[in-house]
Amino acid sequence: MNLFAEIRNAVVDALGRMIAEGALPSGLDLSAVAVEPPRDAAHGDMAVNAAMVLAKPAGKPPREIAEGLARELMADPRIAGADVAGPGFLNLRLSAALWQGVVRDVLAAGKGYGRSDIGGGNKVNVEFVSANPTGPMHVGHVRGAVVGDALSNLLAFAGWRVTREYYINDGGAQVDVLARSAYERYREANGLEPEIREGLYPGDYLIPVGEALKAKYGDSLLDKGEQYWLAEVRDFATEMMMQMIREDLASLGVAMDVYSSEKALYGTGEIEAAIETLRGMDLIYDGVLEPPKGKEPEDWEPREQTLFRSTAYGDDVDRPVKKSDGSWTYFAPDIAYHYNKVRRGFDQLIDIFGADHGGYVKRMKAAVAALSQGRVPLDIKLIQLVKLWKGGQPFKMSKRAGTFVTLRDVVEEVGADVTRFIMLTRKNDVALDFDFDKVQEQSKDNPVFYVQYANARVNSVLRKAREAGLAVDDASLLAADHTQLSHDAEIAMLKKIAEWPRLVEIAARNNEPHRVAFFLYDLASDFHALWNRGNDEGQLRFLQDDPATSVAKIALAGNKRCHLRRSCYLGRDAGRRNALTKPSASAGQSRRNGRDQPGPGRGSDGGSGFCRIWRAHSPRAGKGTAHDADRRCGLFGRVGGGLRVLGLQAGGA
C-alpha cells in the first residue's frame, strides 16, 4: 500500500466535494496536486500543495483554499490534524493507527510490498555496457553495468516489461586491431617473438587467445598475408573476448537478455532501410556542413556528404550518415540499431552511455523521435568516471598499456555486492571515488557496512527471540498487537518504511536507481538511532519481559529486514540471473530461452535471490553484540526489497 497515494486520493476527493459545493470552480486540473513528506518533520507527516497550484486557476487566495480543504480532510478518521501554514501550505498529521497499520501492510504483502504497476506492462529496452569486444571489462565499465542492471530491476519492480540488451561494437576498426594483436600472440604461441607495435593491444589477456588459435589452426596461418587470416582471426578473437565479457558481467551478477551485433547490420539492408525511411520523411539530403566552432569532430568533412536533418528534432546541427567516399559514418549503424529496437515494439528505450558520449545524446534522440514518429521516448543516461583509490594513492588504468584495473579485479578484491552498492551511492552524472580501503572499513562512513550492520542487528534479534521460545514467523508477527508501537521513535521508523512504495515510483519514473541506495542508508540510520535509544530507554528494546509486547516490537524490526531485501533486488536477483547468452552472428541477436521478446521483466514475480551485501562484514553474533541483540528487532527486515532492487543478496536470519 502506498500511503502517500492513498492520502492524495483523499485530498482529491475532498477537492471534488469542494467543487460540488461551489467552493471551487468546476473544470480544475488536479493532476499537479501532490502529497509529499514535509521538508521539516516538525511540520507534520505529509505536505499538500493543492492550494498553491490551484489558487490561480480557481481565482481564489491559496490560504482560503487550504483552510477549506483542511476542514474537509478533518472529517477523515485517518487525519489527526490539518494545519495551514504561510500563504497556503497544508500540513497533515496522520493518526497513529494509520502508521501502526504499516506493519500489517508490509507483512501481508511480503516480497510484494512496494511493488507498483505504474509501468502498465509497457515494454522497455535498457541497453547498457556495450563495451568494445577488445578485452576484459575495466572498472570504467562497472558503473554503467551496475546502473543499467539496477535500473532494469527497478523498472521490472514497478511494472514494466524489461529487456536488458548489449550492443556488440564489432563492426569498426577496433576489432581489426584486436585481430592483429591476437595474431601476434598466435605467433608467440608458435615460438616466435610477438611484434606488439604501437597501436596494438599489449595486454596479457590475449595470450590465451593466441594459444587457442594455435590449437585450432596449428601453424597454418604463419607467414601468410593479412588478407588470408584477418577475418577468421577477428571473428575468433571477438568471440573469445565476448565470452570473457559475459563471465566478467556474471561475476558482477549481471546477465543480458539480448546481445545485438553491429556487424550484423552491414550487408543485410538494415542500415539502408533506416536511412531510406528517414529519406521518405524528407530528413536525408546531400549537403556540406559548415565547419564547427572550436575543435573539429572526426566526422566533419569540407565536402558534400549525405546528412540527416537532425535539427528538425532539436539537434544543434545536421549529422552526416554517409561520407563522401560512400562509406557509412559511425552514426549510421547506430540509427539502424535503434530503428531495429523501435520495430521490435518497445514502448520506451533507455541507453546507458559513458560520459564521453555526451555529444551523441541529441542526435540519437532526434533519430529515434523521427523513426518512431515521436511514439517511443529515448532516455540517455551518461555515466561519469570512477576514480579508484587504494592506500591513499590513485589507481590508474590504460587498456593500451595493458595495466588497467579490470572489473574482475574489483569484484575479487571487495565482492560483487559491495561493488554494486558503492556504484549507486552517487547519481550517475556525478563522478565517483571508489576507495578500496574505505569500502572495507567497519564504520558509519562506509555505507555498505552501515546497511549490513543494520541487517545483522535485525538477524541477531530474530535469533535471540527464537532462542527465547518466541514465535517470529510472519503469521505470528502479523497477529501481534501493533498498537504497542506507540513511541515517537517507533512511529518515525514506520514513517520511513511507508515511504518505500512512493520512492519506488519516483525512482522508476525518473530512471534513477541511486535513490534506492540513498533510501537504504537513511533507513539504516533510523534503525541504528532506534537501537541506540534502546540502550537508555527500556520501552524501546525489542525483547521485553512480556512476550506479546516483544512480538509486536519484533514485527517492526522484521519489516525493516524485509525492506532491505526488497531493495536489494534492484541490484541483482541471483536466483534468476545466472544463465549466459551466446551471441548469434547470423541473427544479429542472441536470445534467452529461444525468445526474441522476453515476457515480463525478470523479477516481476518476485524472484528468488536475496541480497547478501552484509556477508563480508556482518558482525558475528555474540562478539560484542550479544547483549545488545537481545533488546531489539521484524519490520526493518521487510525493507530488504531495497537491497533486491539494487541486485544485492540478502542473508538469512
XYZ file of C-alpha atoms in Angstrom:
653
model
C 0.000 0.000 0.000
C 1.241 3.457 -0.952
C 0.104 5.680 1.914
C 1.044 8.829 0.041
C -1.091 7.787 -2.923
C -3.916 6.859 -0.546
C -3.879 10.246 1.171
C -3.592 12.006 -2.181
C -6.776 10.235 -3.247
C -8.415 11.545 -0.076
C -7.254 15.071 -0.940
C -8.601 14.794 -4.491
C -11.939 13.503 -3.167
C -12.117 16.429 -0.729
C -11.405 18.874 -3.561
C -14.136 17.194 -5.555
C -16.592 17.827 -2.743
C -15.494 21.460 -2.595
C -16.141 21.747 -6.334
C -19.557 20.120 -5.960
C -20.441 22.535 -3.148
C -19.373 25.539 -5.216
C -16.387 26.414 -3.028
C -14.161 25.823 -6.057
C -14.961 26.243 -9.761
C -15.504 23.183 -11.941
C -13.037 22.081 -14.569
C -9.935 22.402 -12.402
C -6.962 20.285 -13.424
C -5.968 18.353 -10.290
C -3.031 16.461 -11.857
C -0.439 18.742 -10.229
C -1.805 18.163 -6.723
C 0.862 16.333 -4.730
C 1.204 14.816 -1.265
C 4.817 14.542 -0.121
C 6.922 14.133 3.007
C 7.494 17.584 4.544
C 10.949 19.091 4.390
C 10.839 19.531 8.153
C 9.357 16.606 10.088
C 8.288 19.049 12.799
C 5.676 20.441 10.403
C 3.747 17.169 10.206
C 3.619 13.862 8.381
C 2.631 14.943 4.870
C 2.594 18.209 2.972
C -0.136 19.087 0.433
C 0.457 21.642 -2.335
C -3.170 21.780 -3.576
C -3.913 25.352 -2.527
C -0.734 26.698 -4.085
C -1.227 25.051 -7.501
C -4.990 25.700 -7.686
C -5.093 29.317 -6.485
C -4.525 30.926 -9.893
C -6.886 28.741 -11.980
C -9.500 28.868 -9.205
C -9.178 32.626 -8.812
C -9.020 32.366 -5.038
C -6.377 33.104 -2.391
C -4.372 29.956 -1.634
C -4.937 30.267 2.111
C -8.700 30.294 1.605
C -8.471 27.090 -0.437
C -6.161 25.482 2.117
C -8.478 26.291 5.032
C -11.477 24.843 3.223
C -9.523 21.725 2.294
C -8.357 21.337 5.895
C -11.951 21.357 7.127
C -12.924 18.697 4.591
C -9.971 16.461 5.490
C -10.553 16.641 9.230
C -13.704 14.576 8.698
C -11.437 11.670 7.635
C -10.568 9.473 10.652
C -7.093 8.882 9.213
C -6.277 12.588 9.548
C -5.348 13.638 13.097
C -4.554 17.230 12.187
C -4.556 19.628 9.223
C -2.653 22.870 9.720
C -2.448 25.751 7.275
C 0.922 27.479 7.202
C 2.187 30.580 5.428
C 0.314 31.662 2.304
C -1.439 28.324 1.877
C 0.716 25.312 2.651
C -1.249 22.476 4.208
C 0.495 20.118 6.625
C -1.216 16.903 7.671
C -0.691 14.761 10.743
C -1.935 11.200 10.416
C -3.361 9.024 13.149
C -1.020 6.671 14.991
C -3.282 3.792 13.966
C -2.548 4.513 10.307
C 1.205 4.311 10.870
C 0.854 1.197 13.019
C -1.080 -0.346 10.137
C 2.081 -0.163 8.046
C 3.339 -3.220 9.947
C 0.348 -5.231 8.814
C 0.558 -3.934 5.242
C 4.214 -4.867 4.887
C 3.885 -8.286 6.468
C 0.806 -9.117 4.408
C 2.424 -8.008 1.144
C 5.681 -9.851 1.837
C 8.014 -9.612 -1.152
C 5.420 -7.556 -2.985
C 5.486 -4.581 -0.636
C 6.252 -1.502 -2.671
C 5.698 -3.249 -5.996
C 3.934 -0.926 -8.418
C 2.016 -1.205 -11.668
C 2.825 2.286 -12.943
C 4.743 0.697 -15.824
C 1.474 -0.753 -17.077
C 3.233 -3.720 -18.630
C 4.875 -1.459 -21.204
C 7.985 -2.836 -22.883
C 11.250 -1.047 -22.173
C 14.654 -1.812 -23.644
C 17.634 -0.952 -21.458
C 20.905 -1.012 -23.389
C 23.981 -0.843 -21.205
C 27.672 -1.747 -21.023
C 28.070 -2.309 -24.804
C 31.852 -2.211 -24.397
C 34.083 -2.815 -27.397
C 34.913 -6.546 -27.570
C 38.633 -5.888 -27.450
C 39.480 -7.051 -23.940
C 38.194 -7.719 -20.452
C 35.921 -5.139 -18.871
C 37.706 -2.489 -16.857
C 36.447 -0.553 -13.860
C 35.177 2.177 -16.145
C 32.525 -0.261 -17.360
C 31.486 -1.397 -13.875
C 29.411 1.618 -13.004
C 27.419 1.515 -16.231
C 26.798 -2.198 -15.756
C 25.533 -1.680 -12.207
C 23.356 1.320 -13.071
C 21.839 -0.467 -16.072
C 21.125 -3.677 -14.203
C 19.758 -1.943 -11.097
C 17.580 0.277 -13.278
C 16.267 -2.798 -15.084
C 15.345 -4.396 -11.759
C 13.693 -1.195 -10.600
C 11.577 -0.884 -13.732
C 10.511 -4.529 -13.528
C 9.536 -3.994 -9.879
C 7.447 -1.001 -10.955
C 5.507 -2.825 -13.645
C 7.498 -2.546 -16.865
C 8.459 -5.498 -19.059
C 12.214 -5.122 -19.282
C 14.733 -6.343 -21.839
C 18.421 -5.972 -20.989
C 20.497 -5.560 -24.118
C 24.187 -5.391 -25.010
C 25.216 -3.869 -28.355
C 28.419 -5.513 -29.569
C 30.585 -2.923 -31.324
C 32.120 -5.454 -33.674
C 31.779 -3.523 -36.908
C 34.513 -0.922 -36.549
C 38.254 -0.696 -36.987
C 38.922 -1.623 -33.343
C 38.118 -5.300 -33.987
C 40.684 -5.335 -36.797
C 43.216 -4.024 -34.275
C 42.120 -6.827 -31.960
C 42.701 -9.381 -34.721
C 46.205 -8.093 -35.447
C 47.024 -8.079 -31.722
C 45.733 -11.632 -31.312
C 47.720 -12.745 -34.354
C 50.932 -11.609 -32.668
C 50.018 -13.739 -29.648
C 49.341 -16.606 -32.082
C 52.858 -16.172 -33.433
C 54.136 -16.152 -29.849
C 52.293 -19.416 -29.139
C 54.146 -20.883 -32.109
C 57.518 -19.958 -30.628
C 58.047 -16.679 -32.467
C 58.726 -13.282 -30.945
C 55.496 -11.204 -30.979
C 55.703 -7.770 -32.576
C 53.434 -5.663 -30.345
C 53.898 -2.463 -32.278
C 52.373 0.906 -31.443
C 48.592 0.876 -31.768
C 48.091 -2.804 -30.900
C 46.661 -4.115 -27.636
C 49.579 -5.330 -25.482
C 47.605 -6.926 -22.649
C 48.471 -10.433 -21.457
C 44.781 -11.326 -21.714
C 45.400 -12.038 -25.404
C 47.955 -14.789 -24.688
C 45.200 -17.426 -24.190
C 43.628 -16.255 -27.455
C 46.911 -16.882 -29.272
C 47.158 -20.321 -27.690
C 43.589 -21.132 -28.708
C 44.325 -20.015 -32.256
C 47.322 -22.348 -32.331
C 45.192 -25.217 -31.030
C 42.715 -24.633 -33.857
C 44.986 -23.689 -36.754
C 48.388 -25.092 -35.800
C 50.997 -23.162 -37.775
C 48.879 -22.878 -40.931
C 48.388 -19.112 -40.563
C 52.073 -18.290 -40.137
C 53.880 -16.392 -42.864
C 50.625 -15.579 -44.638
C 49.422 -12.167 -45.647
C 46.826 -10.416 -43.547
C 44.206 -10.866 -46.249
C 44.254 -14.635 -45.610
C 43.745 -14.621 -41.859
C 42.314 -11.260 -40.722
C 38.612 -12.140 -40.990
C 38.946 -15.536 -39.313
C 41.164 -14.309 -36.503
C 38.883 -11.299 -35.980
C 35.788 -13.459 -35.547
C 37.630 -15.961 -33.362
C 39.150 -13.306 -31.093
C 35.905 -11.333 -30.854
C 34.009 -14.418 -29.709
C 36.640 -15.178 -27.064
C 36.517 -11.568 -25.858
C 32.729 -11.680 -25.656
C 32.893 -14.879 -23.621
C 35.300 -13.130 -21.264
C 32.942 -10.156 -21.041
C 29.969 -12.431 -20.247
C 31.980 -14.040 -17.469
C 33.009 -10.615 -16.154
C 29.385 -9.498 -16.083
C 28.326 -12.729 -14.415
C 30.850 -12.121 -11.636
C 29.034 -8.843 -11.006
C 25.637 -10.536 -11.082
C 24.638 -9.184 -14.497
C 23.240 -11.188 -17.402
C 21.773 -9.816 -20.595
C 18.600 -10.930 -22.349
C 19.845 -9.969 -25.805
C 23.225 -9.431 -27.444
C 22.964 -7.457 -30.709
C 25.800 -7.281 -33.215
C 26.781 -4.122 -35.065
C 28.479 -6.248 -37.713
C 25.187 -7.998 -38.419
C 23.721 -4.690 -39.578
C 26.144 -4.451 -42.505
C 25.233 -6.170 -45.754
C 21.744 -7.036 -44.539
C 19.921 -3.913 -45.700
C 19.241 -2.805 -42.118
C 21.219 0.434 -42.401
C 19.851 1.199 -45.850
C 16.269 0.621 -44.653
C 16.651 3.023 -41.749
C 18.195 5.744 -43.915
C 15.552 5.318 -46.628
C 12.817 5.601 -44.028
C 14.275 8.928 -42.973
C 14.652 9.949 -46.628
C 10.966 9.273 -47.148
C 10.302 11.787 -44.383
C 12.472 14.379 -46.187
C 15.080 14.121 -43.433
C 18.005 12.935 -45.592
C 19.765 15.221 -48.042
C 23.153 15.818 -49.644
C 24.966 18.892 -48.431
C 28.090 20.461 -46.969
C 28.234 21.267 -43.289
C 29.679 24.497 -42.036
C 32.959 23.953 -40.170
C 32.194 23.632 -36.464
C 33.427 26.148 -33.962
C 36.408 25.073 -31.873
C 37.661 21.500 -32.232
C 36.565 19.760 -35.405
C 34.736 16.443 -34.864
C 36.060 13.366 -36.646
C 33.008 13.012 -38.889
C 33.173 16.527 -40.402
C 34.405 16.921 -43.963
C 34.532 20.128 -46.021
C 32.818 18.318 -48.890
C 29.379 17.062 -49.837
C 28.031 14.271 -47.651
C 24.727 12.563 -47.006
C 23.197 14.277 -43.962
C 20.382 13.578 -41.500
C 18.272 16.649 -40.811
C 18.518 16.141 -37.044
C 17.979 19.848 -36.366
C 14.303 19.232 -37.162
C 14.182 17.268 -33.891
C 16.172 19.538 -31.616
C 19.803 18.814 -32.525
C 22.311 21.639 -32.870
C 23.498 20.706 -36.379
C 22.579 18.158 -39.013
C 24.619 14.962 -38.838
C 26.492 13.006 -41.524
C 25.349 9.436 -42.129
C 27.424 8.685 -45.245
C 30.868 10.010 -46.100
C 31.844 11.422 -49.455
C 33.591 8.133 -50.313
C 30.305 6.254 -49.918
C 31.079 4.568 -46.601
C 28.789 4.866 -43.602
C 29.668 7.060 -40.649
C 29.608 5.607 -37.130
C 26.205 7.229 -36.655
C 24.502 5.321 -39.487
C 24.591 1.817 -37.929
C 23.545 3.342 -34.596
C 20.479 4.777 -36.313
C 19.728 1.360 -37.825
C 20.197 -0.378 -34.482
C 17.758 1.938 -32.719
C 15.306 1.605 -35.615
C 15.531 -2.153 -35.074
C 14.556 -1.651 -31.431
C 11.641 0.573 -32.408
C 10.405 -2.073 -34.870
C 10.669 -4.735 -32.191
C 7.822 -2.971 -30.462
C 9.406 -1.347 -27.440
C 7.406 1.434 -25.834
C 10.472 3.073 -24.316
C 14.233 2.987 -24.913
C 16.967 3.689 -22.382
C 20.657 3.917 -23.274
C 23.401 3.904 -20.633
C 26.402 5.682 -22.168
C 29.808 6.732 -20.903
C 30.344 10.417 -20.229
C 32.448 10.696 -23.397
C 29.294 10.069 -25.468
C 27.656 13.315 -24.404
C 27.799 14.623 -27.957
C 25.692 11.674 -29.109
C 22.655 12.445 -26.983
C 20.829 14.992 -29.128
C 21.482 13.259 -32.451
C 20.393 9.875 -31.136
C 17.234 11.276 -29.596
C 16.490 13.046 -32.870
C 16.849 9.809 -34.850
C 14.570 7.827 -32.528
C 11.985 10.611 -32.429
C 11.912 10.696 -36.235
C 11.881 6.939 -36.810
C 9.178 6.325 -34.190
C 7.244 9.446 -35.208
C 7.505 10.633 -31.639
C 5.908 7.496 -30.207
C 8.958 5.978 -28.464
C 10.845 8.135 -25.960
C 14.601 7.634 -25.593
C 16.296 8.460 -22.304
C 20.099 8.518 -22.324
C 21.921 8.272 -19.012
C 25.552 9.409 -19.049
C 27.849 7.640 -16.584
C 30.599 9.748 -15.115
C 34.061 8.407 -14.359
C 35.043 6.228 -11.412
C 38.336 7.041 -9.705
C 39.987 4.160 -7.882
C 41.968 4.686 -4.682
C 43.985 2.329 -2.558
C 46.384 3.113 0.241
C 45.726 6.790 -0.281
C 47.009 6.591 -3.859
C 45.032 6.656 -7.127
C 44.830 3.514 -9.232
C 45.399 4.176 -12.939
C 44.059 2.245 -15.896
C 45.057 2.124 -19.543
C 43.779 -0.512 -21.917
C 46.520 0.145 -24.464
C 49.276 -0.056 -21.835
C 47.914 -3.332 -20.567
C 47.949 -2.069 -16.992
C 44.259 -1.275 -16.475
C 42.274 -2.408 -13.447
C 39.656 -4.893 -14.575
C 36.119 -5.408 -13.391
C 37.163 -8.830 -12.133
C 39.990 -7.242 -10.106
C 37.499 -5.045 -8.271
C 34.978 -7.822 -7.657
C 37.616 -10.244 -6.379
C 39.009 -7.557 -4.072
C 35.781 -6.450 -2.353
C 32.960 -8.660 -3.658
C 30.155 -8.085 -6.137
C 27.620 -6.715 -3.675
C 29.961 -4.146 -2.162
C 30.929 -3.072 -5.670
C 27.312 -2.711 -6.756
C 26.210 -0.777 -3.707
C 29.089 1.706 -3.836
C 28.482 2.333 -7.539
C 24.974 3.511 -6.647
C 25.939 5.852 -3.823
C 26.184 8.751 -6.258
C 23.888 9.824 -9.066
C 25.119 8.564 -12.438
C 26.079 12.017 -13.728
C 28.387 12.727 -10.766
C 31.983 11.442 -10.629
C 32.549 8.723 -8.021
C 35.574 7.825 -5.898
C 35.940 4.102 -5.150
C 38.330 3.651 -2.230
C 39.265 0.008 -1.683
C 40.234 0.702 1.912
C 37.141 2.704 2.851
C 34.626 0.213 1.434
C 36.057 -2.412 3.786
C 36.004 -0.250 6.897
C 33.567 -1.101 9.674
C 32.288 2.415 10.246
C 29.374 4.719 9.510
C 31.481 6.319 6.776
C 31.219 3.070 4.824
C 27.612 2.950 3.574
C 27.877 -0.741 2.733
C 28.879 -1.715 6.251
C 26.322 0.673 7.747
C 23.459 -1.056 5.927
C 24.955 -4.505 6.500
C 25.237 -3.852 10.205
C 21.581 -2.848 10.459
C 20.557 -6.144 8.895
C 22.955 -8.056 11.142
C 21.343 -6.483 14.193
C 17.895 -7.473 12.959
C 19.012 -11.046 12.362
C 20.547 -11.244 15.815
C 17.280 -10.144 17.424
C 15.307 -12.720 15.481
C 17.742 -15.412 16.519
C 17.587 -14.388 20.183
C 13.793 -14.320 20.025
C 13.691 -17.869 18.694
C 16.097 -18.989 21.396
C 13.724 -17.442 23.944
C 10.872 -19.506 22.518
C 9.070 -16.614 20.811
C 7.213 -17.242 17.554
C 8.563 -14.785 14.986
C 7.125 -16.268 11.804
C 5.124 -13.950 9.565
C 1.762 -15.188 10.836
C 2.720 -14.511 14.463
C 4.143 -11.092 13.665
C 1.019 -10.267 11.650
C -1.249 -11.247 14.541
C 0.651 -9.170 17.098
C -0.875 -6.100 18.749
C 0.803 -3.379 16.712
C -0.815 -0.595 18.745
C 2.015 -1.169 21.201
C 4.309 0.530 18.686
C 3.363 3.956 20.014
C 6.664 5.605 20.900
C 7.668 8.565 18.712
C 10.861 6.751 17.678
C 8.885 3.688 16.567
C 6.372 5.802 14.669
C 9.280 7.595 12.970
C 10.631 4.255 11.772
C 7.199 3.313 10.417
C 7.008 6.617 8.568
C 10.329 5.928 6.864
C 9.245 2.421 5.842
C 5.980 3.827 4.476
C 7.975 5.976 2.052
C 9.237 2.898 0.173
C 6.322 2.461 -2.304
C 6.421 6.162 -3.148
C 10.174 6.083 -3.612
C 9.936 3.095 -5.970
C 7.586 5.000 -8.248
C 9.621 8.212 -8.199
C 12.873 6.358 -8.873
C 11.300 4.339 -11.689
C 9.662 7.329 -13.371
C 12.957 9.198 -13.369
C 15.172 6.179 -14.163
C 17.207 6.821 -11.009
C 18.147 3.623 -9.157
C 20.591 5.508 -6.919
C 17.558 6.730 -4.961
C 17.171 3.204 -3.584
C 20.713 3.181 -2.191
C 20.091 6.567 -0.585
C 16.856 5.290 0.946
C 18.582 2.225 2.361
C 21.237 4.325 4.036
C 18.616 6.636 5.552
C 16.565 3.660 6.717
C 19.614 2.045 8.296
C 20.391 5.349 10.035
C 16.893 5.488 11.511
C 17.138 1.897 12.684
C 20.527 2.417 14.326
C 19.148 5.504 16.065
C 16.215 3.482 17.392
C 18.573 0.711 18.501
C 20.849 3.132 20.339
C 17.942 4.805 22.116
C 17.021 1.356 23.387
C 20.244 1.392 25.378
C 18.790 4.149 27.575
C 15.036 3.690 27.197
C 13.901 0.197 28.099
C 10.499 0.503 26.414
C 12.261 0.728 23.021
C 14.051 -2.606 23.351
C 12.749 -5.269 21.036
C 12.802 -8.054 23.606
C 10.619 -7.217 26.604
C 9.536 -9.190 29.674
C 6.058 -9.532 28.196
C 6.134 -11.971 25.211
C 3.211 -10.261 23.433
C 4.949 -6.895 23.609
C 8.177 -8.458 22.344
C 6.464 -9.966 19.300
C 4.845 -6.625 18.444
C 8.189 -4.839 18.592
C 9.983 -7.606 16.718
C 7.409 -7.115 13.946
C 8.876 -3.625 13.470
C 12.392 -4.975 13.026
C 11.233 -7.810 10.782
C 9.563 -5.314 8.457
C 12.781 -3.369 8.181
C 14.697 -6.510 7.270
C 12.189 -7.342 4.557
C 12.531 -3.829 3.163
C 16.286 -4.250 2.933
C 15.868 -7.436 0.965
C 13.329 -5.996 -1.415
C 15.522 -3.008 -2.173
C 18.437 -5.331 -2.877
C 16.548 -6.803 -5.789
C 17.132 -3.598 -7.680
C 20.738 -4.636 -7.839
C 20.788 -8.375 -8.515
C 18.454 -11.332 -8.461
C 20.997 -14.123 -8.315
C 18.298 -16.755 -8.248
C 17.160 -15.934 -11.739
C 20.056 -14.276 -13.459
C 22.827 -16.764 -13.910
C 22.457 -18.009 -17.460
C 24.882 -16.696 -20.045
C 23.669 -15.799 -23.508
C 25.728 -16.543 -26.572
C 25.543 -14.087 -29.468
C 24.224 -15.279 -32.797
C 26.119 -13.625 -35.604
C 23.635 -14.794 -38.228
C 20.642 -13.315 -36.477
C 22.469 -10.312 -35.135
C 20.912 -11.023 -31.750
C 21.081 -13.774 -29.189
C 18.008 -14.890 -27.327
C 17.464 -16.484 -23.973
C 15.167 -19.487 -23.936
C 14.519 -19.028 -27.634
C 12.578 -15.811 -27.133
C 13.134 -12.708 -29.215
C 10.927 -10.714 -26.861
C 11.140 -11.645 -23.195
C 7.909 -11.766 -21.268
C 7.502 -9.784 -18.077
C 10.831 -8.380 -16.913
C 12.915 -10.609 -14.733
C 11.946 -10.194 -11.173
C 8.323 -9.416 -11.968
C 7.281 -12.452 -9.966
C 9.464 -11.545 -7.011
C 12.433 -13.695 -7.944
C 14.293 -15.940 -5.581
C 17.560 -14.139 -4.941
C 18.154 -12.097 -1.810
C 20.940 -9.639 -1.135
C 23.872 -10.768 0.917
C 25.641 -7.435 0.995
C 26.243 -7.816 4.681
C 28.026 -11.144 4.471
C 31.506 -9.758 4.032
C 31.385 -7.644 7.158
C 28.370 -8.693 9.235
C 29.261 -8.689 12.932
C 29.183 -12.182 14.307
C 26.523 -12.765 16.919
C 27.919 -12.939 20.410
C 31.004 -10.887 19.617
C 30.378 -7.554 21.262
C 26.724 -7.530 20.186
C 25.004 -10.331 22.090
C 23.811 -8.113 24.923
C 22.508 -5.501 22.502
C 20.996 -8.107 20.206
C 18.518 -9.422 22.735
C 16.942 -5.987 23.094
C 15.673 -5.006 19.745
C 14.160 -6.006 16.226
C 10.699 -7.589 12.347
C 9.543 -4.702 10.180
C 13.017 -3.390 9.431
C 13.790 -6.706 7.787
C 10.953 -6.351 5.345
C 12.746 -3.451 3.749
C 15.119 -5.958 2.156
C 13.371 -5.304 -1.129
C 15.540 -2.227 -1.423
C 18.592 -4.470 -1.471
C 16.996 -6.766 -4.004
C 16.161 -3.814 -6.232
C 19.849 -2.979 -6.114
C 20.610 -6.550 -7.107
C 22.308 -7.464 -3.881
C 21.924 -10.596 -1.819
C 20.013 -10.646 1.455
C 21.310 -13.009 4.062
C 19.035 -15.200 6.096
C 18.288 -14.768 9.737
